[in-house]
Structures are given as structure tokens and as C-alpha cells.
Amino acid sequence: MRPPVPSRAFFRQVPTKHGPYIVSCLPTKSQRLSKIPNRTLPLSSTCPRFLGLRIHRQYSTASAQSQSSKPYLLLRRIVGFTAIAIVAFSTGLAYQTQKTVARMMAASLPTDEETLTAFVPSDEFTKEVEDYIYNHPVTLALRQNPAYTESRPHLKIPQELRARHLTAGILATPGGIVVPPYVFCEEDGKSLTAIFYLGSDVSGHPGIVHGGLLATLLDESMARCCFPALPNKVGVTANLNIDYRRPAMANNYAVLKAKTVKVEGRKAWVEAHIETLPEDGKEPAVLVEAKALFVEPKQAAAMASLYKVTN
């Protein structure tokens, strides 16, 4: 059992390395006579006469709770500010995207006939390529066939989107896809023929057109071929197989032919190949062949209007 603390003891706080402590000591005789009960004594003056030393550790429940809650409050603030920033950014992005699409949809898109006169060559070489394709016997034969509709789909894309489009904008240079391809589509998505010129700036190996570009051209053209056969006229590439037959030399004309071979509901199978543009009665040489499966997404009804802008 602890001895009782004298009723006339003085108490004072002593700092230590473990925290604040309360030290209680008996007053001296002179202090009792002077009746100064609230005076705090130096520890040295009380040590010779102390009857007992009682040390009490101070605990502050409120302070401990406050210190423990600080990390939680900081984390909650960080999470809150981050959530607000994400919501604000997403809202702004959605609004801007909707505004841009609405502006493009409001603008009247050129018709197939208007695209045929929309391109103006920028130099003599481009004009030479343009005239050669326009007057080539293959082009003339397709133009006279009533089963085909002639157009230049790259020129249907609004200028705002065309600048960021790979084949219609980024690679549409005097050293790349020199002129917008002439495209002849058979009704109901049965077949498609495209004629174009590939320059030296789209090479992989020196003087040889990059195989990735050929695959891209095949993918785009096969999609454009079969989309009219799908319920909502839009789809995505589900599978694409490429067989390269021989090198496609740069600075040459080429013809892409695609045909829809099967349609089942939201699925369409297409076969295509790229060959050289025949010259002087020579037989064309097949450069690359492809087979692809296109699937119409379940939300295709909402995508159809946007696809009209980008196709």
C-alpha cells in the first residue's frame, strides 16, 4: 500500500526525456511559516527534507486522440480533393467531346460526288499522279460500271479530324500516300476497289513499302467494304490475317480489291488483296493477301452517326 501524500505537499512539473512528470515534496519549516502554499520550490531545496517522492505520469486522452486522428484527416482531405479533381476533369472532357462531335455533326458532310472535285494538287508531281490515276484504263472501266459508286472517302473526313487521321492526314504527304485514293464501292457492301500511289517516305526497308502500312490499308478498305452489309453500317475488326506474297516497291501505283464473302447477323467476313496497277498490258502482281472478320458492337446504333463523320 502506498503511503498517503502529505496534505501540505507542493506539486510541480518536472520535464524528463520520457515526458512530463509531477513531483510532490514536503515544504520546509520556513515555507510553512511564511504561508506561501502556491510557491513552486526548486528541487534542491526540498531534497534534504522530502518524506517521499511520488511521480505521476500525465496522460492526455484528448491530445492522444487528436494526434492519432491527424493522419486520417489528412488522408480524407487528399482523397476528397482527388475525387473532386477527377469528377471535374471527366465532366469537362465529356462536355468538350460532345461539343466537338455536335459541331461536326451539324456541319454538312460532302457527298460522294463532291469529294471527286475537292482535292487540289499542291505541286507538279502530285498533279501528275492525280492525272495518271484518274485517266487510267482500270479507273475508267470502274467509272463506267453502273454497279459501282465512285468517291474519295478521305475527303469526307472533317478537317479537324483529318489532321490526326493516320492515312488521310499524317501519311497524306508528297512522299507518302500522295493523293487521296479513288474508291469504287459496289452496292450493299459486296465489293470495293481502291487505287492509290505510295511514295518513298512510307518504306520499311529502303525502297520497300512498310508491311504495317499495307496491313492498315487492307484493314480500312475491308471495313469500308463490308460495313454497308451490317445492320447499323458500322463494326470493328475482330480478326485480321495477312499473307505477304512479294515486296511492295515504293514510288509505285497499287490497286486494292476487297470482297465480302459472308454475312451473319452482326458478323461479316471479308477477303482482299493488293496488287500492282497493270501497265502496258502486263498482268498485275499480287503483293499481299488478307482475310478479316468484322463484328458490329452491341452499341452500334449510337456509333453509326459518329462513323458517318469519320468514314
mmCIF file of C-alpha atoms in Angstrom:
data_model
loop_
_atom_site.group_PDB
_atom_site.id
_atom_site.type_symbol
_atom_site.label_atom_id
_atom_site.label_comp_id
_atom_site.label_asym_id
_atom_site.label_seq_id
_atom_site.Cartn_x
_atom_site.Cartn_y
_atom_site.Cartn_z
ATOM 1 C CA MET A 1 0.000 0.000 0.000
ATOM 2 C CA ARG A 2 1.343 3.430 -0.966
ATOM 3 C CA PRO A 3 1.924 5.964 1.842
ATOM 4 C CA PRO A 4 -0.502 8.875 1.744
ATOM 5 C CA VAL A 5 0.663 12.098 0.221
ATOM 6 C CA PRO A 6 1.013 14.823 2.889
ATOM 7 C CA SER A 7 -1.772 17.321 2.602
ATOM 8 C CA ARG A 8 0.624 20.271 2.684
ATOM 9 C CA ALA A 9 2.851 18.997 -0.081
ATOM 10 C CA PHE A 10 3.761 21.135 -3.064
ATOM 11 C CA PHE A 11 3.467 19.827 -6.586
ATOM 12 C CA ARG A 12 5.387 20.869 -9.623
ATOM 13 C CA GLN A 13 6.014 19.550 -13.132
ATOM 14 C CA VAL A 14 9.471 18.235 -13.962
ATOM 15 C CA PRO A 15 10.384 17.631 -17.647
ATOM 16 C CA THR A 16 12.254 14.410 -18.407
ATOM 17 C CA LYS A 17 13.211 12.554 -21.567
ATOM 18 C CA HIS A 18 10.192 10.277 -21.083
ATOM 19 C CA GLY A 19 7.696 13.102 -20.808
ATOM 20 C CA PRO A 20 6.288 15.455 -18.168
ATOM 21 C CA TYR A 21 6.061 14.198 -14.562
ATOM 22 C CA ILE A 22 4.536 15.579 -11.359
ATOM 23 C CA VAL A 23 6.883 15.713 -8.354
ATOM 24 C CA SER A 24 5.472 16.126 -4.841
ATOM 25 C CA CYS A 25 7.670 17.133 -1.868
ATOM 26 C CA LEU A 26 7.074 18.357 1.714
ATOM 27 C CA PRO A 27 7.643 22.061 2.330
ATOM 28 C CA THR A 28 10.328 23.311 4.693
ATOM 29 C CA LYS A 29 9.539 24.889 8.051
ATOM 30 C CA SER A 30 10.220 28.404 6.800
ATOM 31 C CA GLN A 31 7.854 27.840 3.917
ATOM 32 C CA ARG A 32 5.118 26.637 6.227
ATOM 33 C CA LEU A 33 5.543 29.688 8.443
ATOM 34 C CA SER A 34 5.507 32.091 5.528
ATOM 35 C CA LYS A 35 2.231 30.532 4.374
ATOM 36 C CA ILE A 36 3.071 30.505 0.716
ATOM 37 C CA PRO A 37 1.247 27.370 -0.354
ATOM 38 C CA ASN A 38 1.352 28.111 -4.103
ATOM 39 C CA ARG A 39 5.066 28.727 -4.420
ATOM 40 C CA THR A 40 6.966 26.229 -6.519
ATOM 41 C CA LEU A 41 10.219 25.180 -4.866
ATOM 42 C CA PRO A 42 13.475 24.255 -6.504
ATOM 43 C CA LEU A 43 14.071 20.572 -6.320
ATOM 44 C CA SER A 44 17.395 21.076 -4.488
ATOM 45 C CA SER A 45 15.749 22.898 -1.573
ATOM 46 C CA THR A 46 13.346 20.103 -0.870
ATOM 47 C CA CYS A 47 15.508 17.080 -1.378
ATOM 48 C CA PRO A 48 17.072 17.048 2.163
ATOM 49 C CA ARG A 49 13.687 17.099 3.814
ATOM 50 C CA PHE A 50 11.480 15.117 1.498
ATOM 51 C CA LEU A 51 9.436 12.399 3.064
ATOM 52 C CA GLY A 52 8.547 10.707 -0.118
ATOM 53 C CA LEU A 53 8.789 11.250 -3.826
ATOM 54 C CA ARG A 54 5.753 10.428 -5.876
ATOM 55 C CA ILE A 55 5.968 10.547 -9.646
ATOM 56 C CA HIS A 56 2.819 10.560 -11.702
ATOM 57 C CA ARG A 57 2.851 10.266 -15.500
ATOM 58 C CA GLN A 58 0.475 12.687 -17.182
ATOM 59 C CA TYR A 59 -1.782 11.265 -19.828
ATOM 60 C CA SER A 60 -3.941 13.413 -22.040
ATOM 61 C CA THR A 61 -6.685 11.417 -23.720
ATOM 62 C CA ALA A 62 -7.796 14.328 -25.860
ATOM 63 C CA SER A 63 -4.247 15.017 -27.044
ATOM 64 C CA ALA A 64 -3.640 11.356 -27.933
ATOM 65 C CA GLN A 65 -6.878 11.155 -29.865
ATOM 66 C CA SER A 66 -6.052 14.376 -31.691
ATOM 67 C CA GLN A 67 -2.609 13.131 -32.723
ATOM 68 C CA SER A 68 -3.947 9.756 -33.858
ATOM 69 C CA SER A 69 -6.692 11.370 -35.938
ATOM 70 C CA LYS A 70 -4.374 13.727 -37.842
ATOM 71 C CA PRO A 71 -3.205 11.135 -40.438
ATOM 72 C CA TYR A 72 -6.803 10.062 -41.025
ATOM 73 C CA LEU A 73 -7.961 13.638 -41.551
ATOM 74 C CA LEU A 74 -5.077 14.298 -43.959
ATOM 75 C CA LEU A 75 -5.857 11.152 -45.944
ATOM 76 C CA ARG A 76 -9.533 12.063 -46.098
ATOM 77 C CA ARG A 77 -8.703 15.515 -47.430
ATOM 78 C CA ILE A 78 -6.379 14.107 -50.095
ATOM 79 C CA VAL A 79 -8.986 11.578 -51.232
ATOM 80 C CA GLY A 80 -11.675 14.238 -51.278
ATOM 81 C CA PHE A 81 -9.661 16.714 -53.332
ATOM 82 C CA THR A 82 -8.588 13.946 -55.740
ATOM 83 C CA ALA A 83 -12.181 12.819 -56.251
ATOM 84 C CA ILE A 84 -13.295 16.379 -56.927
ATOM 85 C CA ALA A 85 -10.483 16.865 -59.458
ATOM 86 C CA ILE A 86 -11.327 13.615 -61.279
ATOM 87 C CA VAL A 87 -15.025 14.455 -61.470
ATOM 88 C CA ALA A 88 -14.298 17.972 -62.723
ATOM 89 C CA PHE A 89 -11.846 16.732 -65.362
ATOM 90 C CA SER A 90 -14.194 13.983 -66.581
ATOM 91 C CA THR A 91 -17.109 16.386 -66.792
ATOM 92 C CA GLY A 92 -15.075 18.906 -68.763
ATOM 93 C CA LEU A 93 -13.722 16.252 -71.124
ATOM 94 C CA ALA A 94 -17.173 14.799 -71.775
ATOM 95 C CA TYR A 95 -18.609 18.249 -72.390
ATOM 96 C CA GLN A 96 -15.829 19.236 -74.783
ATOM 97 C CA THR A 97 -16.073 15.931 -76.684
ATOM 98 C CA GLN A 98 -19.828 16.242 -77.006
ATOM 99 C CA LYS A 99 -19.466 19.833 -78.145
ATOM 100 C CA THR A 100 -16.878 18.915 -80.788
ATOM 101 C CA VAL A 101 -18.899 15.988 -82.130
ATOM 102 C CA ALA A 102 -22.069 18.074 -82.174
ATOM 103 C CA ARG A 103 -20.292 20.800 -84.134
ATOM 104 C CA MET A 104 -19.008 18.286 -86.673
ATOM 105 C CA MET A 105 -22.400 16.630 -86.961
ATOM 106 C CA ALA A 106 -24.039 20.000 -87.544
ATOM 107 C CA ALA A 107 -21.706 20.684 -90.455
ATOM 108 C CA SER A 108 -22.885 19.240 -93.739
ATOM 109 C CA LEU A 109 -20.677 16.408 -94.966
ATOM 110 C CA PRO A 110 -19.627 16.369 -98.613
ATOM 111 C CA THR A 111 -21.340 13.906 -100.907
ATOM 112 C CA ASP A 112 -19.529 11.260 -102.920
ATOM 113 C CA GLU A 113 -19.705 13.473 -105.998
ATOM 114 C CA GLU A 114 -18.324 16.488 -104.130
ATOM 115 C CA THR A 115 -15.293 14.545 -102.916
ATOM 116 C CA LEU A 116 -14.277 13.881 -106.525
ATOM 117 C CA THR A 117 -13.551 17.579 -107.056
ATOM 118 C CA ALA A 118 -12.420 18.528 -103.540
ATOM 119 C CA PHE A 119 -8.748 17.643 -103.957
ATOM 120 C CA VAL A 120 -6.378 20.212 -105.458
ATOM 121 C CA PRO A 121 -2.788 19.051 -106.196
ATOM 122 C CA SER A 122 -0.158 21.152 -104.448
ATOM 123 C CA ASP A 123 2.741 20.542 -106.874
ATOM 124 C CA GLU A 124 3.558 19.173 -110.306
ATOM 125 C CA PHE A 125 4.386 15.674 -109.115
ATOM 126 C CA THR A 126 1.127 15.369 -107.190
ATOM 127 C CA LYS A 127 -0.770 16.619 -110.237
ATOM 128 C CA GLU A 128 0.971 14.034 -112.397
ATOM 129 C CA VAL A 129 -0.018 11.213 -110.030
ATOM 130 C CA GLU A 130 -3.583 12.536 -109.829
ATOM 131 C CA ASP A 131 -3.993 12.680 -113.603
ATOM 132 C CA TYR A 132 -2.454 9.241 -114.121
ATOM 133 C CA ILE A 133 -4.866 7.525 -111.726
ATOM 134 C CA TYR A 134 -7.871 9.493 -112.945
ATOM 135 C CA ASN A 135 -7.300 8.558 -116.592
ATOM 136 C CA HIS A 136 -6.004 5.010 -116.145
ATOM 137 C CA PRO A 137 -7.955 2.291 -118.027
ATOM 138 C CA VAL A 138 -8.768 0.469 -114.781
ATOM 139 C CA THR A 139 -10.252 3.653 -113.332
ATOM 140 C CA LEU A 140 -12.215 4.396 -116.484
ATOM 141 C CA ALA A 141 -13.654 0.867 -116.598
ATOM 142 C CA LEU A 142 -14.839 1.056 -112.996
ATOM 143 C CA ARG A 143 -16.254 4.548 -113.518
ATOM 144 C CA GLN A 144 -18.374 3.322 -116.416
ATOM 145 C CA ASN A 145 -19.745 0.361 -114.461
ATOM 146 C CA PRO A 146 -23.155 1.355 -113.008
ATOM 147 C CA ALA A 147 -22.804 -1.196 -110.188
ATOM 148 C CA TYR A 148 -20.052 0.896 -108.566
ATOM 149 C CA THR A 149 -20.131 4.263 -106.815
ATOM 150 C CA GLU A 150 -17.000 6.391 -107.084
ATOM 151 C CA SER A 151 -15.786 8.513 -104.174
ATOM 152 C CA ARG A 152 -12.732 9.653 -102.223
ATOM 153 C CA PRO A 153 -13.587 8.765 -98.601
ATOM 154 C CA HIS A 154 -10.561 10.527 -97.090
ATOM 155 C CA LEU A 155 -12.003 13.849 -98.212
ATOM 156 C CA LYS A 156 -15.246 13.170 -96.331
ATOM 157 C CA ILE A 157 -13.457 13.384 -93.002
ATOM 158 C CA PRO A 158 -13.751 16.884 -91.456
ATOM 159 C CA GLN A 159 -10.523 18.846 -91.489
ATOM 160 C CA GLU A 160 -10.352 18.877 -87.673
ATOM 161 C CA LEU A 161 -10.221 15.076 -87.605
ATOM 162 C CA ARG A 162 -8.325 14.577 -90.841
ATOM 163 C CA ALA A 163 -5.177 16.210 -89.478
ATOM 164 C CA ARG A 164 -4.991 13.455 -86.820
ATOM 165 C CA HIS A 165 -6.054 10.603 -89.089
ATOM 166 C CA LEU A 166 -3.221 8.223 -89.963
ATOM 167 C CA THR A 167 -3.855 7.530 -93.643
ATOM 168 C CA ALA A 168 -5.977 10.574 -94.511
ATOM 169 C CA GLY A 169 -3.825 13.142 -92.720
ATOM 170 C CA ILE A 170 -0.498 12.148 -91.191
ATOM 171 C CA LEU A 171 0.655 9.983 -94.116
ATOM 172 C CA ALA A 172 -1.044 12.084 -96.797
ATOM 173 C CA THR A 173 2.170 13.766 -97.958
ATOM 174 C CA PRO A 174 4.038 14.054 -101.272
ATOM 175 C CA GLY A 175 6.306 11.228 -100.101
ATOM 176 C CA GLY A 176 3.580 9.057 -98.557
ATOM 177 C CA ILE A 177 0.042 8.487 -99.774
ATOM 178 C CA VAL A 178 0.463 11.152 -102.416
ATOM 179 C CA VAL A 179 -3.196 11.617 -103.404
ATOM 180 C CA PRO A 180 -6.429 10.526 -101.694
ATOM 181 C CA PRO A 181 -7.276 7.070 -103.058
ATOM 182 C CA TYR A 182 -10.012 6.698 -105.634
ATOM 183 C CA VAL A 183 -12.504 4.192 -104.218
ATOM 184 C CA PHE A 184 -15.234 2.308 -106.101
ATOM 185 C CA CYS A 185 -17.833 0.577 -103.920
ATOM 186 C CA GLU A 186 -20.388 -1.952 -105.070
ATOM 187 C CA GLU A 187 -23.819 -1.536 -103.519
ATOM 188 C CA ASP A 188 -24.805 -3.373 -100.314
ATOM 189 C CA GLY A 189 -21.178 -3.885 -99.347
ATOM 190 C CA LYS A 190 -20.440 -6.584 -101.897
ATOM 191 C CA SER A 191 -17.015 -5.409 -103.091
ATOM 192 C CA LEU A 192 -14.603 -2.477 -103.179
ATOM 193 C CA THR A 193 -11.683 -1.357 -105.339
ATOM 194 C CA ALA A 194 -9.221 1.382 -104.355
ATOM 195 C CA ILE A 195 -6.417 2.874 -106.448
ATOM 196 C CA PHE A 196 -3.553 4.831 -104.875
ATOM 197 C CA TYR A 197 0.137 5.736 -105.065
ATOM 198 C CA LEU A 198 2.701 5.036 -102.310
ATOM 199 C CA GLY A 199 5.849 7.167 -102.127
ATOM 200 C CA SER A 200 9.268 6.537 -100.632
ATOM 201 C CA ASP A 201 8.508 8.033 -97.193
ATOM 202 C CA VAL A 202 6.409 5.020 -96.168
ATOM 203 C CA SER A 203 9.222 2.497 -96.560
ATOM 204 C CA GLY A 204 10.382 -0.063 -94.050
ATOM 205 C CA HIS A 205 13.418 -1.469 -95.800
ATOM 206 C CA PRO A 206 14.860 1.062 -98.264
ATOM 207 C CA GLY A 207 12.631 1.255 -101.312
ATOM 208 C CA ILE A 208 10.068 -1.244 -99.956
ATOM 209 C CA VAL A 209 6.717 -0.153 -98.545
ATOM 210 C CA HIS A 210 6.338 -0.957 -94.851
ATOM 211 C CA GLY A 211 4.234 -4.060 -94.266
ATOM 212 C CA GLY A 212 2.382 -2.352 -91.432
ATOM 213 C CA LEU A 213 1.082 0.310 -93.797
ATOM 214 C CA LEU A 214 -0.158 -2.350 -96.211
ATOM 215 C CA ALA A 215 -1.977 -4.060 -93.334
ATOM 216 C CA THR A 216 -3.525 -0.729 -92.315
ATOM 217 C CA LEU A 217 -4.744 -0.020 -95.840
ATOM 218 C CA LEU A 218 -6.234 -3.506 -96.065
ATOM 219 C CA ASP A 219 -7.937 -3.187 -92.686
ATOM 220 C CA GLU A 220 -9.521 0.173 -93.538
ATOM 221 C CA SER A 221 -10.625 -0.863 -97.013
ATOM 222 C CA MET A 222 -12.103 -4.205 -95.935
ATOM 223 C CA ALA A 223 -14.037 -2.431 -93.193
ATOM 224 C CA ARG A 224 -15.330 0.141 -95.666
ATOM 225 C CA CYS A 225 -16.302 -2.700 -97.991
ATOM 226 C CA CYS A 226 -18.424 -4.733 -95.567
ATOM 227 C CA PHE A 227 -19.945 -2.071 -93.304
ATOM 228 C CA PRO A 228 -22.909 -1.409 -95.636
ATOM 229 C CA ALA A 229 -23.831 -5.097 -95.234
ATOM 230 C CA LEU A 230 -24.099 -4.844 -91.426
ATOM 231 C CA PRO A 231 -27.387 -3.895 -89.704
ATOM 232 C CA ASN A 232 -26.158 -0.495 -88.436
ATOM 233 C CA LYS A 233 -23.454 0.016 -91.083
ATOM 234 C CA VAL A 234 -20.596 0.051 -88.565
ATOM 235 C CA GLY A 235 -18.272 -2.510 -86.987
ATOM 236 C CA VAL A 236 -14.847 -3.216 -85.544
ATOM 237 C CA THR A 237 -12.038 -5.532 -86.591
ATOM 238 C CA ALA A 238 -12.199 -8.813 -84.686
ATOM 239 C CA ASN A 239 -9.560 -10.729 -86.636
ATOM 240 C CA LEU A 240 -7.089 -9.875 -89.397
ATOM 241 C CA ASN A 241 -4.758 -12.324 -91.159
ATOM 242 C CA ILE A 242 -2.084 -11.088 -93.576
ATOM 243 C CA ASP A 243 -0.040 -13.078 -96.095
ATOM 244 C CA TYR A 244 2.775 -11.147 -97.782
ATOM 245 C CA ARG A 245 3.470 -12.564 -101.228
ATOM 246 C CA ARG A 246 6.206 -10.284 -102.569
ATOM 247 C CA PRO A 247 7.800 -6.920 -101.740
ATOM 248 C CA ALA A 248 5.710 -3.851 -102.496
ATOM 249 C CA MET A 249 8.113 -1.382 -104.061
ATOM 250 C CA ALA A 250 7.806 2.277 -103.087
ATOM 251 C CA ASN A 251 7.095 5.043 -105.615
ATOM 252 C CA ASN A 252 4.551 2.865 -107.387
ATOM 253 C CA TYR A 253 0.830 2.656 -108.042
ATOM 254 C CA ALA A 254 -1.247 -0.079 -106.440
ATOM 255 C CA VAL A 255 -4.777 -1.463 -106.534
ATOM 256 C CA LEU A 256 -6.627 -2.862 -103.524
ATOM 257 C CA LYS A 257 -9.553 -5.211 -104.127
ATOM 258 C CA ALA A 258 -11.864 -6.386 -101.329
ATOM 259 C CA LYS A 259 -14.912 -8.645 -101.333
ATOM 260 C CA THR A 260 -17.449 -9.507 -98.641
ATOM 261 C CA VAL A 261 -17.719 -13.289 -98.711
ATOM 262 C CA LYS A 262 -20.122 -13.930 -95.824
ATOM 263 C CA VAL A 263 -22.505 -12.046 -93.519
ATOM 264 C CA GLU A 264 -24.245 -13.490 -90.456
ATOM 265 C CA GLY A 265 -26.134 -11.056 -88.268
ATOM 266 C CA ARG A 266 -23.569 -8.708 -86.735
ATOM 267 C CA LYS A 267 -20.593 -10.512 -88.325
ATOM 268 C CA ALA A 268 -19.019 -10.081 -91.752
ATOM 269 C CA TRP A 269 -16.113 -11.954 -93.345
ATOM 270 C CA VAL A 270 -14.015 -10.168 -95.969
ATOM 271 C CA GLU A 271 -11.156 -11.184 -98.261
ATOM 272 C CA ALA A 272 -8.840 -8.745 -100.011
ATOM 273 C CA HIS A 273 -5.502 -8.312 -101.727
ATOM 274 C CA ILE A 274 -3.226 -5.557 -103.013
ATOM 275 C CA GLU A 275 -1.755 -5.844 -106.491
ATOM 276 C CA THR A 276 0.251 -3.672 -108.826
ATOM 277 C CA LEU A 277 -1.583 -1.360 -111.188
ATOM 278 C CA PRO A 278 -1.252 -3.040 -114.608
ATOM 279 C CA GLU A 279 0.766 -1.170 -117.219
ATOM 280 C CA ASP A 280 1.225 -1.814 -120.940
ATOM 281 C CA GLY A 281 -0.994 -4.879 -120.916
ATOM 282 C CA LYS A 282 1.011 -6.667 -118.202
ATOM 283 C CA GLU A 283 -0.724 -8.884 -115.684
ATOM 284 C CA PRO A 284 -0.850 -7.397 -112.172
ATOM 285 C CA ALA A 285 1.323 -8.985 -109.487
ATOM 286 C CA VAL A 286 -0.291 -9.802 -106.140
ATOM 287 C CA LEU A 287 1.713 -8.242 -103.307
ATOM 288 C CA VAL A 288 -0.249 -9.121 -100.173
ATOM 289 C CA GLU A 289 -3.442 -11.007 -99.299
ATOM 290 C CA ALA A 290 -5.697 -10.697 -96.267
ATOM 291 C CA LYS A 291 -8.738 -12.195 -94.566
ATOM 292 C CA ALA A 292 -10.664 -10.451 -91.817
ATOM 293 C CA LEU A 293 -13.683 -10.761 -89.556
ATOM 294 C CA PHE A 294 -15.642 -7.646 -88.602
ATOM 295 C CA VAL A 295 -18.212 -7.529 -85.803
ATOM 296 C CA GLU A 296 -20.840 -4.905 -85.182
ATOM 297 C CA PRO A 297 -20.820 -3.832 -81.492
ATOM 298 C CA LYS A 298 -23.993 -4.065 -79.447
ATOM 299 C CA GLN A 299 -23.977 -0.272 -79.057
ATOM 300 C CA ALA A 300 -23.583 0.204 -82.808
ATOM 301 C CA ALA A 301 -26.757 2.276 -83.075
ATOM 302 C CA ALA A 302 -25.061 5.053 -81.092
ATOM 303 C CA MET A 303 -21.817 4.726 -83.073
ATOM 304 C CA ALA A 304 -23.406 4.894 -86.504
ATOM 305 C CA SER A 305 -23.832 8.681 -86.561
ATOM 306 C CA LEU A 306 -20.242 9.284 -85.467
ATOM 307 C CA TYR A 307 -18.926 6.828 -88.041
ATOM 308 C CA LYS A 308 -20.540 8.870 -90.791
ATOM 309 C CA VAL A 309 -18.237 11.714 -89.776
ATOM 310 C CA THR A 310 -15.021 9.692 -89.717
ATOM 311 C CA ASN A 311 -15.566 7.341 -92.653
#
